PDB file of C-alpha atoms in Angstrom:
ATOM      1  CA  MET A   3      85.387  90.494 110.651  1.00 37.00           C
ATOM      2  CA  ARG A   4      82.183  92.499 110.813  1.00 34.00           C
ATOM      3  CA  VAL A   5      80.035  93.508 107.883  1.00 33.00           C
ATOM      4  CA  LEU A   6      76.886  95.398 107.083  1.00 31.00           C
ATOM      5  CA  VAL A   7      73.930  93.035 107.144  1.00 27.00           C
ATOM      6  CA  LYS A   8      70.293  94.094 106.734  1.00 27.00           C
ATOM      7  CA  GLY A   9      70.924  97.673 107.776  1.00 30.00           C
ATOM      8  CA  VAL A  10      72.898  96.972 110.935  1.00 30.00           C
ATOM      9  CA  TRP A  11      76.479  96.186 111.824  1.00 34.00           C
ATOM     10  CA  SER A  12      76.665  92.470 112.508  1.00 33.00           C
ATOM     11  CA  PRO A  13      78.912  91.289 115.355  1.00 30.00           C
ATOM     12  CA  LEU A  14      79.219  87.896 113.653  1.00 29.00           C
ATOM     13  CA  ARG A  15      82.057  86.897 111.406  1.00 33.00           C
ATOM     14  CA  VAL A  16      81.249  87.385 107.758  1.00 31.00           C
ATOM     15  CA  PHE A  17      81.761  83.759 106.738  1.00 26.00           C
ATOM     16  CA  HIS A  18      78.970  82.698 109.093  1.00 26.00           C
ATOM     17  CA  LYS A  19      76.470  85.256 107.789  1.00 27.00           C
ATOM     18  CA  LEU A  20      76.682  86.078 104.103  1.00 26.00           C
ATOM     19  CA  LYS A  21      76.180  84.072 100.940  1.00 27.00           C
ATOM     20  CA  PRO A  22      79.324  83.849  98.800  1.00 28.00           C
ATOM     21  CA  ARG A  23      79.743  86.111  95.803  1.00 28.00           C
ATOM     22  CA  LEU A  24      81.840  83.912  93.581  1.00 29.00           C
ATOM     23  CA  MET A  25      83.763  84.454  90.380  1.00 29.00           C
ATOM     24  CA  SER A  26      81.705  84.951  87.249  1.00 30.00           C
ATOM     25  CA  THR A  27      82.608  83.639  83.820  1.00 30.00           C
ATOM     26  CA  LEU A  28      86.132  84.583  82.787  1.00 35.00           C
ATOM     27  CA  THR A  29      86.911  86.152  79.463  1.00 36.00           C
ATOM     28  CA  PRO A  30      88.795  83.907  76.990  1.00 33.00           C
ATOM     29  CA  GLU A  31      92.175  85.548  77.607  1.00 41.00           C
ATOM     30  CA  GLU A  32      91.951  85.056  81.373  1.00 44.00           C
ATOM     31  CA  PRO A  33      93.195  81.678  82.687  1.00 47.00           C
ATOM     32  CA  ALA A  34      91.102  79.905  85.275  1.00 43.00           C
ATOM     33  CA  PRO A  35      92.239  80.346  88.878  1.00 47.00           C
ATOM     34  CA  ALA A  36      94.441  77.682  90.417  1.00 41.00           C
ATOM     35  CA  ALA A  37      91.612  76.515  92.704  1.00 44.00           C
ATOM     36  CA  PRO A  38      87.855  77.120  93.028  1.00 44.00           C
ATOM     37  CA  ILE A  39      86.376  78.758  96.092  1.00 43.00           C
ATOM     38  CA  SER A  40      85.134  75.698  97.917  1.00 42.00           C
ATOM     39  CA  ARG A  41      85.871  73.820 101.082  1.00 39.00           C
ATOM     40  CA  VAL A  42      88.305  71.301  99.594  1.00 39.00           C
ATOM     41  CA  ALA A  43      90.883  69.694 101.871  1.00 39.00           C
ATOM     42  CA  GLY A  44      94.368  71.037 101.315  1.00 45.00           C
ATOM     43  CA  GLN A  45      93.364  74.105  99.329  1.00 50.00           C
ATOM     44  CA  GLY A  46      94.747  76.498 101.937  1.00 64.00           C
ATOM     45  CA  LYS A  47      93.214  78.525 104.730  1.00 84.00           C
ATOM     46  CA  HIS A  48      92.755  81.783 102.803  1.00 90.00           C
ATOM     47  CA  LEU A  49      90.081  80.551 100.390  1.00 90.00           C
ATOM     48  CA  VAL A  50      88.257  78.647 103.118  1.00 88.00           C
ATOM     49  CA  ILE A  51      88.081  81.507 105.595  1.00 88.00           C
ATOM     50  CA  THR A  52      87.165  84.144 103.007  1.00 91.00           C
ATOM     51  CA  ALA A  53      84.811  81.964 100.943  1.00 90.00           C
ATOM     52  CA  GLU A  54      81.747  84.078 101.710  1.00 89.00           C
ATOM     53  CA  GLN A  55      83.313  87.504 101.364  1.00 92.00           C
ATOM     54  CA  THR A  56      82.725  89.780  98.419  1.00 94.00           C
ATOM     55  CA  ARG A  57      85.031  89.186  95.459  1.00 96.00           C
ATOM     56  CA  GLN A  58      85.300  91.031  92.181  1.00 95.00           C
ATOM     57  CA  PRO A  59      84.501  88.842  89.164  1.00 94.00           C
ATOM     58  CA  LEU A  60      87.680  89.738  87.321  1.00 96.00           C
ATOM     59  CA  VAL A  61      90.871  87.669  87.441  1.00 97.00           C
ATOM     60  CA  THR A  62      93.809  89.391  85.764  1.00 98.00           C
ATOM     61  CA  ALA A  63      97.488  88.848  85.137  1.00 98.00           C
ATOM     62  CA  ALA A  64     100.052  90.977  86.955  1.00 98.00           C
ATOM     63  CA  THR A  65     103.818  91.330  86.686  1.00 98.00           C
ATOM     64  CA  VAL A  66     106.226  91.876  89.574  1.00 98.00           C
ATOM     65  CA  THR A  67     108.097  95.132  88.893  1.00 98.00           C
ATOM     66  CA  ARG A  68     109.812  95.682  92.251  1.00 98.00           C
ATOM     67  CA  VAL A  69     110.797  93.607  95.286  1.00 98.00           C
ATOM     68  CA  TRP A  70     112.222  95.009  98.532  1.00 98.00           C
ATOM     69  CA  GLN A  71     112.688  94.167 102.194  1.00 98.00           C
ATOM     70  CA  ALA A  72     110.435  96.352 104.354  1.00 98.00           C
ATOM     71  CA  SER A  73     111.588  94.837 107.656  1.00 98.00           C
ATOM     72  CA  PRO A  74     113.632  91.821 108.771  1.00 97.00           C
ATOM     73  CA  SER A  75     110.541  89.597 108.377  1.00 98.00           C
ATOM     74  CA  VAL A  76     108.429  91.349 105.716  1.00 98.00           C
ATOM     75  CA  ARG A  77     109.101  91.426 101.992  1.00 98.00           C
ATOM     76  CA  CYS A  78     107.163  93.774  99.718  1.00 98.00           C
ATOM     77  CA  LEU A  79     106.450  93.537  96.025  1.00 98.00           C
ATOM     78  CA  THR A  80     104.926  95.861  93.471  1.00 98.00           C
ATOM     79  CA  LEU A  81     102.584  94.342  90.903  1.00 98.00           C
ATOM     80  CA  ALA A  82     101.828  95.977  87.563  1.00 98.00           C
ATOM     81  CA  VAL A  83      98.196  95.027  86.960  1.00 98.00           C
ATOM     82  CA  HIS A  84      97.473  94.204  83.327  1.00 98.00           C
ATOM     83  CA  ASP A  85      93.753  94.956  83.240  1.00 98.00           C
ATOM     84  CA  PRO A  86      92.853  98.629  83.861  1.00 97.00           C
ATOM     85  CA  ARG A  87      89.368  97.659  85.024  1.00 97.00           C
ATOM     86  CA  VAL A  88      90.727  96.348  88.343  1.00 98.00           C
ATOM     87  CA  SER A  89      90.180  98.570  91.379  1.00 97.00           C
ATOM     88  CA  PHE A  90      90.047  98.192  95.137  1.00 97.00           C
ATOM     89  CA  LYS A  91      89.212 100.032  98.351  1.00 96.00           C
ATOM     90  CA  GLY A  92      91.725 100.653 101.101  1.00 97.00           C
ATOM     91  CA  GLY A  93      91.644  97.614 103.370  1.00 97.00           C
ATOM     92  CA  GLN A  94      90.907  94.964 100.736  1.00 97.00           C
ATOM     93  CA  TRP A  95      93.114  92.056  99.668  1.00 98.00           C
ATOM     94  CA  VAL A  96      93.886  89.952  96.615  1.00 98.00           C
ATOM     95  CA  ASP A  97      93.699  86.268  95.919  1.00 97.00           C
ATOM     96  CA  LEU A  98      97.201  85.585  94.591  1.00 98.00           C
ATOM     97  CA  PHE A  99      97.441  82.786  92.022  1.00 97.00           C
ATOM     98  CA  ILE A 100     101.074  81.699  91.726  1.00 98.00           C
ATOM     99  CA  PRO A 101     102.214  79.474  88.825  1.00 96.00           C
ATOM    100  CA  GLY A 102     103.033  75.991  90.071  1.00 95.00           C
ATOM    101  CA  LEU A 103     101.230  76.351  93.422  1.00 95.00           C
ATOM    102  CA  GLU A 104      97.829  74.810  94.091  1.00 92.00           C
ATOM    103  CA  ILE A 105      97.379  76.838  97.266  1.00 95.00           C
ATOM    104  CA  VAL A 106      96.048  80.338  96.598  1.00 96.00           C
ATOM    105  CA  GLY A 107      97.623  83.176  98.572  1.00 96.00           C
ATOM    106  CA  GLY A 108      95.714  85.987 100.216  1.00 96.00           C
ATOM    107  CA  PHE A 109      97.471  89.272 100.990  1.00 97.00           C
ATOM    108  CA  SER A 110      96.186  92.752 101.815  1.00 97.00           C
ATOM    109  CA  MET A 111      97.294  95.742  99.782  1.00 98.00           C
ATOM    110  CA  CYS A 112      99.531  98.175 101.647  1.00 98.00           C
ATOM    111  CA  SER A 113      99.363 100.819  98.906  1.00 98.00           C
ATOM    112  CA  PRO A 114      96.543 103.328  98.360  1.00 97.00           C
ATOM    113  CA  PRO A 115      93.854 102.679  95.725  1.00 97.00           C
ATOM    114  CA  ARG A 116      94.942 105.933  94.083  1.00 96.00           C
ATOM    115  CA  GLN A 117      98.292 104.343  93.144  1.00 98.00           C
ATOM    116  CA  LEU A 118      96.514 101.642  91.146  1.00 98.00           C
ATOM    117  CA  ALA A 119      94.218 104.178  89.491  1.00 96.00           C
ATOM    118  CA  GLN A 120      97.099 106.458  88.484  1.00 96.00           C
ATOM    119  CA  GLU A 121     100.061 104.131  87.958  1.00 98.00           C
ATOM    120  CA  GLY A 122      98.456 100.755  87.353  1.00 98.00           C
ATOM    121  CA  THR A 123     100.324  99.157  90.268  1.00 98.00           C
ATOM    122  CA  LEU A 124      99.635  97.906  93.780  1.00 98.00           C
ATOM    123  CA  ASP A 125     101.924  96.844  96.634  1.00 98.00           C
ATOM    124  CA  LEU A 126     101.754  93.812  98.908  1.00 98.00           C
ATOM    125  CA  GLY A 127     103.639  93.285 102.180  1.00 98.00           C
ATOM    126  CA  VAL A 128     104.171  89.618 103.041  1.00 98.00           C
ATOM    127  CA  LYS A 129     105.554  88.269 106.318  1.00 97.00           C
ATOM    128  CA  TYR A 130     107.917  85.308 106.106  1.00 97.00           C
ATOM    129  CA  SER A 131     106.423  81.908 106.870  1.00 95.00           C
ATOM    130  CA  LYS A 132     106.547  78.402 105.470  1.00 95.00           C
ATOM    131  CA  TRP A 133     103.023  78.755 104.067  1.00 95.00           C
ATOM    132  CA  PRO A 134     103.711  78.116 100.348  1.00 96.00           C
ATOM    133  CA  PRO A 135     102.421  81.463  98.965  1.00 97.00           C
ATOM    134  CA  ALA A 136     104.408  83.460 101.555  1.00 97.00           C
ATOM    135  CA  LEU A 137     107.481  81.273 101.074  1.00 97.00           C
ATOM    136  CA  TRP A 138     107.297  81.873  97.307  1.00 98.00           C
ATOM    137  CA  VAL A 139     107.261  85.645  97.865  1.00 98.00           C
ATOM    138  CA  HIS A 140     110.348  85.442 100.083  1.00 98.00           C
ATOM    139  CA  GLU A 141     112.392  82.825  98.232  1.00 98.00           C
ATOM    140  CA  GLU A 142     111.341  82.727  94.574  1.00 98.00           C
ATOM    141  CA  CYS A 143     109.568  85.957  93.644  1.00 98.00           C
ATOM    142  CA  LYS A 144     111.646  88.322  91.513  1.00 98.00           C
ATOM    143  CA  VAL A 145     111.207  91.203  89.114  1.00 98.00           C
ATOM    144  CA  GLY A 146     109.505  89.825  86.026  1.00 98.00           C
ATOM    145  CA  SER A 147     107.590  87.063  87.821  1.00 98.00           C
ATOM    146  CA  GLU A 148     104.047  86.618  86.492  1.00 98.00           C
ATOM    147  CA  VAL A 149     101.010  85.949  88.699  1.00 98.00           C
ATOM    148  CA  HIS A 150      97.249  86.378  88.566  1.00 98.00           C
ATOM    149  CA  ILE A 151      95.157  88.303  91.089  1.00 98.00           C
ATOM    150  CA  ARG A 152      91.528  88.842  92.092  1.00 98.00           C
ATOM    151  CA  VAL A 153      90.395  91.603  94.494  1.00 98.00           C
ATOM    152  CA  GLY A 154      88.148  90.798  97.439  1.00 97.00           C
ATOM    153  CA  GLY A 155      87.226  91.694 100.986  1.00 96.00           C
ATOM    154  CA  ASP A 156      84.517  93.405 103.034  1.00 95.00           C
ATOM    155  CA  PHE A 157      86.897  95.210 105.407  1.00 95.00           C
ATOM    156  CA  HIS A 158      87.513  98.618 103.851  1.00 95.00           C
ATOM    157  CA  TYR A 159      87.278 102.379 104.347  1.00 93.00           C
ATOM    158  CA  PRO A 160      84.867 103.896 103.808  1.00 89.00           C
ATOM    159  CA  PRO A 161      82.488 101.057 104.718  1.00 88.00           C
ATOM    160  CA  SER A 162      79.764 100.171 102.264  1.00 77.00           C
ATOM    161  CA  PRO A 163      76.784 102.541 102.443  1.00 64.00           C
ATOM    162  CA  LEU A 164      73.502 101.129 103.683  1.00 47.00           C
ATOM    163  CA  PRO A 165      70.439 101.448 101.429  1.00 46.00           C
ATOM    164  CA  GLN A 166      67.473 103.196 103.023  1.00 46.00           C
ATOM    165  CA  LYS A 167      64.978 101.263 100.924  1.00 48.00           C
ATOM    166  CA  GLU A 168      65.067  99.015  97.895  1.00 50.00           C
ATOM    167  CA  GLY A 169      66.418 100.848  94.877  1.00 51.00           C
ATOM    168  CA  ASP A 170      68.311 103.488  96.845  1.00 49.00           C
ATOM    169  CA  ARG A 171      72.027 103.903  96.157  1.00 50.00           C
ATOM    170  CA  GLY A 172      72.669 104.213  99.875  1.00 47.00           C
ATOM    171  CA  PHE A 173      73.678 106.973 102.218  1.00 49.00           C
ATOM    172  CA  SER A 174      76.960 108.077 103.746  1.00 61.00           C
ATOM    173  CA  LEU A 175      77.819 107.443 107.377  1.00 66.00           C
ATOM    174  CA  PRO A 176      78.125 110.463 109.687  1.00 73.00           C
ATOM    175  CA  PRO A 177      81.613 112.062 109.845  1.00 80.00           C
ATOM    176  CA  TYR A 178      82.878 109.732 112.552  1.00 88.00           C
ATOM    177  CA  PRO A 179      86.399 110.217 113.879  1.00 94.00           C
ATOM    178  CA  LEU A 180      88.627 107.389 112.648  1.00 96.00           C
ATOM    179  CA  LEU A 181      90.748 105.079 114.817  1.00 98.00           C
ATOM    180  CA  LEU A 182      93.052 102.484 113.230  1.00 98.00           C
ATOM    181  CA  VAL A 183      94.638  99.855 115.496  1.00 98.00           C
ATOM    182  CA  GLY A 184      97.130  97.425 113.994  1.00 97.00           C
ATOM    183  CA  GLY A 185      99.503  94.714 115.137  1.00 96.00           C
ATOM    184  CA  GLY A 186     102.493  93.428 113.175  1.00 95.00           C
ATOM    185  CA  VAL A 187     101.848  92.809 109.486  1.00 96.00           C
ATOM    186  CA  GLY A 188      98.172  93.477 110.233  1.00 96.00           C
ATOM    187  CA  VAL A 189      99.031  97.114 109.561  1.00 98.00           C
ATOM    188  CA  ASN A 190      98.850  96.464 105.797  1.00 98.00           C
ATOM    189  CA  PRO A 191      95.123  97.104 105.204  1.00 98.00           C
ATOM    190  CA  LEU A 192      95.174 100.006 107.670  1.00 98.00           C
ATOM    191  CA  ALA A 193      98.165 101.549 105.893  1.00 98.00           C
ATOM    192  CA  SER A 194      96.298 101.305 102.585  1.00 98.00           C
ATOM    193  CA  MET A 195      93.360 103.190 104.124  1.00 97.00           C
ATOM    194  CA  LEU A 196      95.596 105.835 105.688  1.00 97.00           C
ATOM    195  CA  PHE A 197      97.767 106.366 102.609  1.00 97.00           C
ATOM    196  CA  GLN A 198      94.607 106.894 100.562  1.00 96.00           C
ATOM    197  CA  ILE A 199      93.356 109.435 103.098  1.00 95.00           C
ATOM    198  CA  HIS A 200      96.743 111.179 103.028  1.00 95.00           C
ATOM    199  CA  SER A 201      96.982 111.261  99.225  1.00 93.00           C
ATOM    200  CA  LEU A 202      93.538 112.854  98.969  1.00 90.00           C
ATOM    201  CA  HIS A 203      94.346 115.279 101.788  1.00 89.00           C
ATOM    202  CA  ARG A 204      97.391 116.502  99.841  1.00 87.00           C
ATOM    203  CA  LEU A 205      95.176 117.066  96.830  1.00 86.00           C
ATOM    204  CA  GLY A 206      92.515 118.847  98.865  1.00 80.00           C
ATOM    205  CA  VAL A 207      89.855 116.343  97.804  1.00 71.00           C
ATOM    206  CA  PRO A 208      86.757 116.739 100.017  1.00 60.00           C
ATOM    207  CA  ALA A 209      84.977 113.705 101.452  1.00 54.00           C
ATOM    208  CA  GLY A 210      81.785 112.707  99.690  1.00 51.00           C
ATOM    209  CA  GLY A 211      83.143 113.638  96.267  1.00 48.00           C
ATOM    210  CA  GLU A 212      83.903 111.341  93.363  1.00 48.00           C
ATOM    211  CA  VAL A 213      86.994 109.847  95.009  1.00 60.00           C
ATOM    212  CA  GLU A 214      86.381 107.445  97.868  1.00 71.00           C
ATOM    213  CA  GLY A 215      88.531 107.365 100.954  1.00 78.00           C
ATOM    214  CA  ALA A 216      88.837 111.014 101.994  1.00 81.00           C
ATOM    215  CA  LEU A 217      88.471 111.896 105.666  1.00 84.00           C
ATOM    216  CA  PRO A 218      85.580 114.320 106.218  1.00 79.00           C
ATOM    217  CA  GLU A 219      86.787 117.892 106.666  1.00 78.00           C
ATOM    218  CA  GLY A 220      87.599 118.734 110.271  1.00 79.00           C
ATOM    219  CA  THR A 221      87.423 115.085 111.360  1.00 87.00           C
ATOM    220  CA  LYS A 222      90.138 113.736 113.655  1.00 93.00           C
ATOM    221  CA  GLY A 223      91.919 110.425 113.255  1.00 96.00           C
ATOM    222  CA  ALA A 224      94.606 108.306 114.866  1.00 97.00           C
ATOM    223  CA  MET A 225      96.621 105.150 114.242  1.00 98.00           C
ATOM    224  CA  LEU A 226      97.982 102.976 117.042  1.00 98.00           C
ATOM    225  CA  TYR A 227     100.454 100.459 115.641  1.00 98.00           C
ATOM    226  CA  SER A 228     102.217  97.744 117.633  1.00 97.00           C
ATOM    227  CA  ALA A 229     105.191  95.616 116.532  1.00 97.00           C
ATOM    228  CA  ARG A 230     107.716  93.443 118.334  1.00 96.00           C
ATOM    229  CA  THR A 231     110.664  95.732 117.648  1.00 97.00           C
ATOM    230  CA  TYR A 232     111.272  99.147 116.107  1.00 96.00           C
ATOM    231  CA  GLU A 233     112.888  97.462 113.079  1.00 97.00           C
ATOM    232  CA  GLU A 234     109.658  95.540 112.490  1.00 97.00           C
ATOM    233  CA  ILE A 235     107.512  98.682 112.263  1.00 97.00           C
ATOM    234  CA  LEU A 236     106.547  98.834 108.604  1.00 98.00           C
ATOM    235  CA  TYR A 237     106.352 101.918 106.380  1.00 98.00           C
ATOM    236  CA  LYS A 238     107.759 104.283 109.009  1.00 96.00           C
ATOM    237  CA  GLU A 239     108.838 106.931 106.498  1.00 95.00           C
ATOM    238  CA  GLU A 240     105.408 107.083 104.880  1.00 96.00           C
ATOM    239  CA  LEU A 241     103.530 106.975 108.187  1.00 96.00           C
ATOM    240  CA  ASN A 242     105.753 109.671 109.680  1.00 94.00           C
ATOM    241  CA  LYS A 243     104.956 111.860 106.683  1.00 95.00           C
ATOM    242  CA  VAL A 244     101.254 111.428 107.395  1.00 95.00           C
ATOM    243  CA  ALA A 245     101.824 112.549 110.984  1.00 92.00           C
ATOM    244  CA  GLU A 246     103.821 115.562 109.808  1.00 94.00           C
ATOM    245  CA  GLU A 247     101.419 116.719 107.098  1.00 95.00           C
ATOM    246  CA  MET A 248      98.005 115.958 108.621  1.00 94.00           C
ATOM    247  CA  SER A 249      97.494 117.976 111.787  1.00 92.00           C
ATOM    248  CA  ASN A 250      94.201 116.191 112.457  1.00 92.00           C
ATOM    249  CA  PHE A 251      95.732 112.688 112.307  1.00 95.00           C
ATOM    250  CA  ARG A 252      98.065 111.229 114.938  1.00 95.00           C
ATOM    251  CA  VAL A 253     100.336 108.183 114.453  1.00 96.00           C
ATOM    252  CA  SER A 254     101.745 106.319 117.457  1.00 96.00           C
ATOM    253  CA  TYR A 255     103.980 103.234 117.502  1.00 97.00           C
ATOM    254  CA  PHE A 256     104.415 100.645 120.250  1.00 97.00           C
ATOM    255  CA  THR A 257     107.196  98.059 120.554  1.00 97.00           C
ATOM    256  CA  THR A 258     106.561  95.007 122.729  1.00 96.00           C
ATOM    257  CA  ARG A 259     109.946  93.209 122.791  1.00 94.00           C
ATOM    258  CA  GLU A 260     112.586  95.950 122.749  1.00 92.00           C
ATOM    259  CA  ALA A 261     112.729  99.623 123.684  1.00 93.00           C
ATOM    260  CA  PRO A 262     112.635 101.917 120.622  1.00 92.00           C
ATOM    261  CA  PRO A 263     115.305 104.528 119.877  1.00 90.00           C
ATOM    262  CA  ASN A 264     114.926 107.992 121.333  1.00 86.00           C
ATOM    263  CA  PRO A 265     113.620 110.236 119.872  1.00 82.00           C
ATOM    264  CA  SER A 266     110.940 108.457 117.872  1.00 83.00           C
ATOM    265  CA  LEU A 267     107.160 108.250 117.714  1.00 84.00           C
ATOM    266  CA  ALA A 268     107.347 104.878 119.474  1.00 93.00           C
ATOM    267  CA  THR A 269     106.648 103.821 123.046  1.00 94.00           C
ATOM    268  CA  HIS A 270     107.936 100.649 124.708  1.00 96.00           C
ATOM    269  CA  GLY A 271     104.949  98.548 125.732  1.00 95.00           C
ATOM    270  CA  ARG A 272     101.656  97.200 124.488  1.00 95.00           C
ATOM    271  CA  ILE A 273      98.526  99.039 123.422  1.00 97.00           C
ATOM    272  CA  THR A 274      96.684  99.002 126.726  1.00 97.00           C
ATOM    273  CA  ALA A 275      93.132  99.672 127.817  1.00 98.00           C
ATOM    274  CA  SER A 276      94.309 103.039 129.112  1.00 97.00           C
ATOM    275  CA  THR A 277      95.938 103.880 125.771  1.00 97.00           C
ATOM    276  CA  LEU A 278      92.731 103.061 123.921  1.00 98.00           C
ATOM    277  CA  SER A 279      90.581 104.998 126.378  1.00 97.00           C
ATOM    278  CA  GLN A 280      92.767 108.070 125.930  1.00 97.00           C
ATOM    279  CA  ALA A 281      92.618 107.717 122.132  1.00 97.00           C
ATOM    280  CA  VAL A 282      88.827 107.466 122.152  1.00 97.00           C
ATOM    281  CA  SER A 283      88.543 110.465 124.470  1.00 96.00           C
ATOM    282  CA  SER A 284      90.829 112.606 122.304  1.00 95.00           C
ATOM    283  CA  LEU A 285      88.943 111.736 119.116  1.00 95.00           C
ATOM    284  CA  SER A 286      85.357 111.811 120.316  1.00 86.00           C
ATOM    285  CA  ALA A 287      83.353 114.939 119.706  1.00 76.00           C
ATOM    286  CA  SER A 288      79.718 114.455 118.759  1.00 80.00           C
ATOM    287  CA  HIS A 289      80.438 110.837 117.796  1.00 85.00           C
ATOM    288  CA  PRO A 290      82.634 108.048 119.173  1.00 92.00           C
ATOM    289  CA  PRO A 291      85.147 106.939 116.519  1.00 95.00           C
ATOM    290  CA  LEU A 292      84.707 104.397 113.762  1.00 95.00           C
ATOM    291  CA  CYS A 293      87.385 101.809 114.585  1.00 97.00           C
ATOM    292  CA  TYR A 294      89.269  99.413 112.307  1.00 97.00           C
ATOM    293  CA  LEU A 295      91.314  96.638 113.912  1.00 97.00           C
ATOM    294  CA  CYS A 296      93.741  94.253 112.234  1.00 96.00           C
ATOM    295  CA  GLY A 297      96.222  92.052 114.042  1.00 94.00           C
ATOM    296  CA  PRO A 298      96.493  88.672 115.743  1.00 92.00           C
ATOM    297  CA  PRO A 299      93.029  87.409 116.766  1.00 90.00           C
ATOM    298  CA  CYS A 300      93.730  87.673 120.495  1.00 91.00           C
ATOM    299  CA  MET A 301      94.862  91.281 120.065  1.00 93.00           C
ATOM    300  CA  SER A 302      91.772  92.233 118.067  1.00 92.00           C
ATOM    301  CA  GLU A 303      89.485  90.662 120.652  1.00 94.00           C
ATOM    302  CA  ASP A 304      91.202  92.452 123.538  1.00 96.00           C
ATOM    303  CA  VAL A 305      91.218  95.800 121.721  1.00 97.00           C
ATOM    304  CA  SER A 306      87.547  95.433 120.797  1.00 97.00           C
ATOM    305  CA  ARG A 307      86.631  94.787 124.427  1.00 97.00           C
ATOM    306  CA  HIS A 308      88.689  97.747 125.666  1.00 98.00           C
ATOM    307  CA  LEU A 309      87.142 100.050 123.057  1.00 98.00           C
ATOM    308  CA  GLN A 310      83.646  99.072 124.166  1.00 97.00           C
ATOM    309  CA  ASP A 311      84.647  99.726 127.762  1.00 97.00           C
ATOM    310  CA  ALA A 312      85.803 103.177 126.610  1.00 96.00           C
ATOM    311  CA  GLY A 313      82.370 103.960 125.181  1.00 95.00           C
ATOM    312  CA  VAL A 314      82.641 102.884 121.535  1.00 96.00           C
ATOM    313  CA  PRO A 315      79.454 101.118 120.410  1.00 94.00           C
ATOM    314  CA  ARG A 316      80.123  97.518 119.416  1.00 93.00           C
ATOM    315  CA  GLU A 317      78.625  98.087 115.982  1.00 91.00           C
ATOM    316  CA  ARG A 318      81.238 100.756 115.273  1.00 93.00           C
ATOM    317  CA  ILE A 319      84.187  98.347 115.627  1.00 95.00           C
ATOM    318  CA  LEU A 320      85.281  96.527 112.474  1.00 95.00           C
ATOM    319  CA  TYR A 321      88.029  93.956 112.430  1.00 89.00           C
ATOM    320  CA  GLU A 322      89.981  91.757 110.047  1.00 86.00           C
ATOM    321  CA  LYS A 323      91.561  88.581 111.426  1.00 68.00           C
ATOM    322  CA  TRP A 324      91.385  85.952 108.737  1.00 58.00           C
ATOM    323  CA  TRP A 325      94.987  84.839 108.522  1.00 55.00           C
TER     324      TRP A 325
END
């Protein structure tokens, strides 16, 4: 992952560079988390890898109100968040404290921040694995289950503004074109960003207003999303709606194991250097795009290299690969 450090984009992973922002004192009605943020053997990879990322101080209860299968390997759940003070930016995740489990889960939101603000709920998409938090979601989670959550993460759109000098509130980045590149369940944080952009587009909310996450007027964007099979492409209906309703935003799917049905927005094959070069060329006007990558580490590294070869400055490539 890359973060803003001392006025520049750092190419180093966040957990090597920043001091941790840990949980502050909890209010009496809030139970303590299942585990502290420290490098304790057996606590689970999520807390270790994200120990030095930004976290909100608030831990709150949440109730599962819906559970559904989004693909053969991914189960989604909707959480009704009890405390209205909780908020997040598209791209962030939650620490998930599950009763009876010492290991704390970490899952990115796939819903837009606007959904939490308006309805008090957020959605998580969890791929099946034997990691205890994921296994609980797939085998034990049901409507009515109670958990606790805490929002965190430094990978979000828009990125944090940089202060010009001490005391400044910061300044907005130029209206860069936006390129989202996801692989598998790594689409979750990118979907959250895009669904926020889409929801504000439908409302006609201009960028730079009171609501964060709008795409600057006239700015182009694209999502390139790769999955093993067409059935494993998540949120197709919602993503297709974005492609239909936002003329300045293109969505393209890629399937690596099986050919997709015809017609569809999908292409059989991987996201190649040529694909990325064409995407950058189509988006670039006065600025190369701001790029967000989330997928398997090897994919993110390859995509980052290809984007730089296509003319995207290294400091304009942000990636999330902590699972």
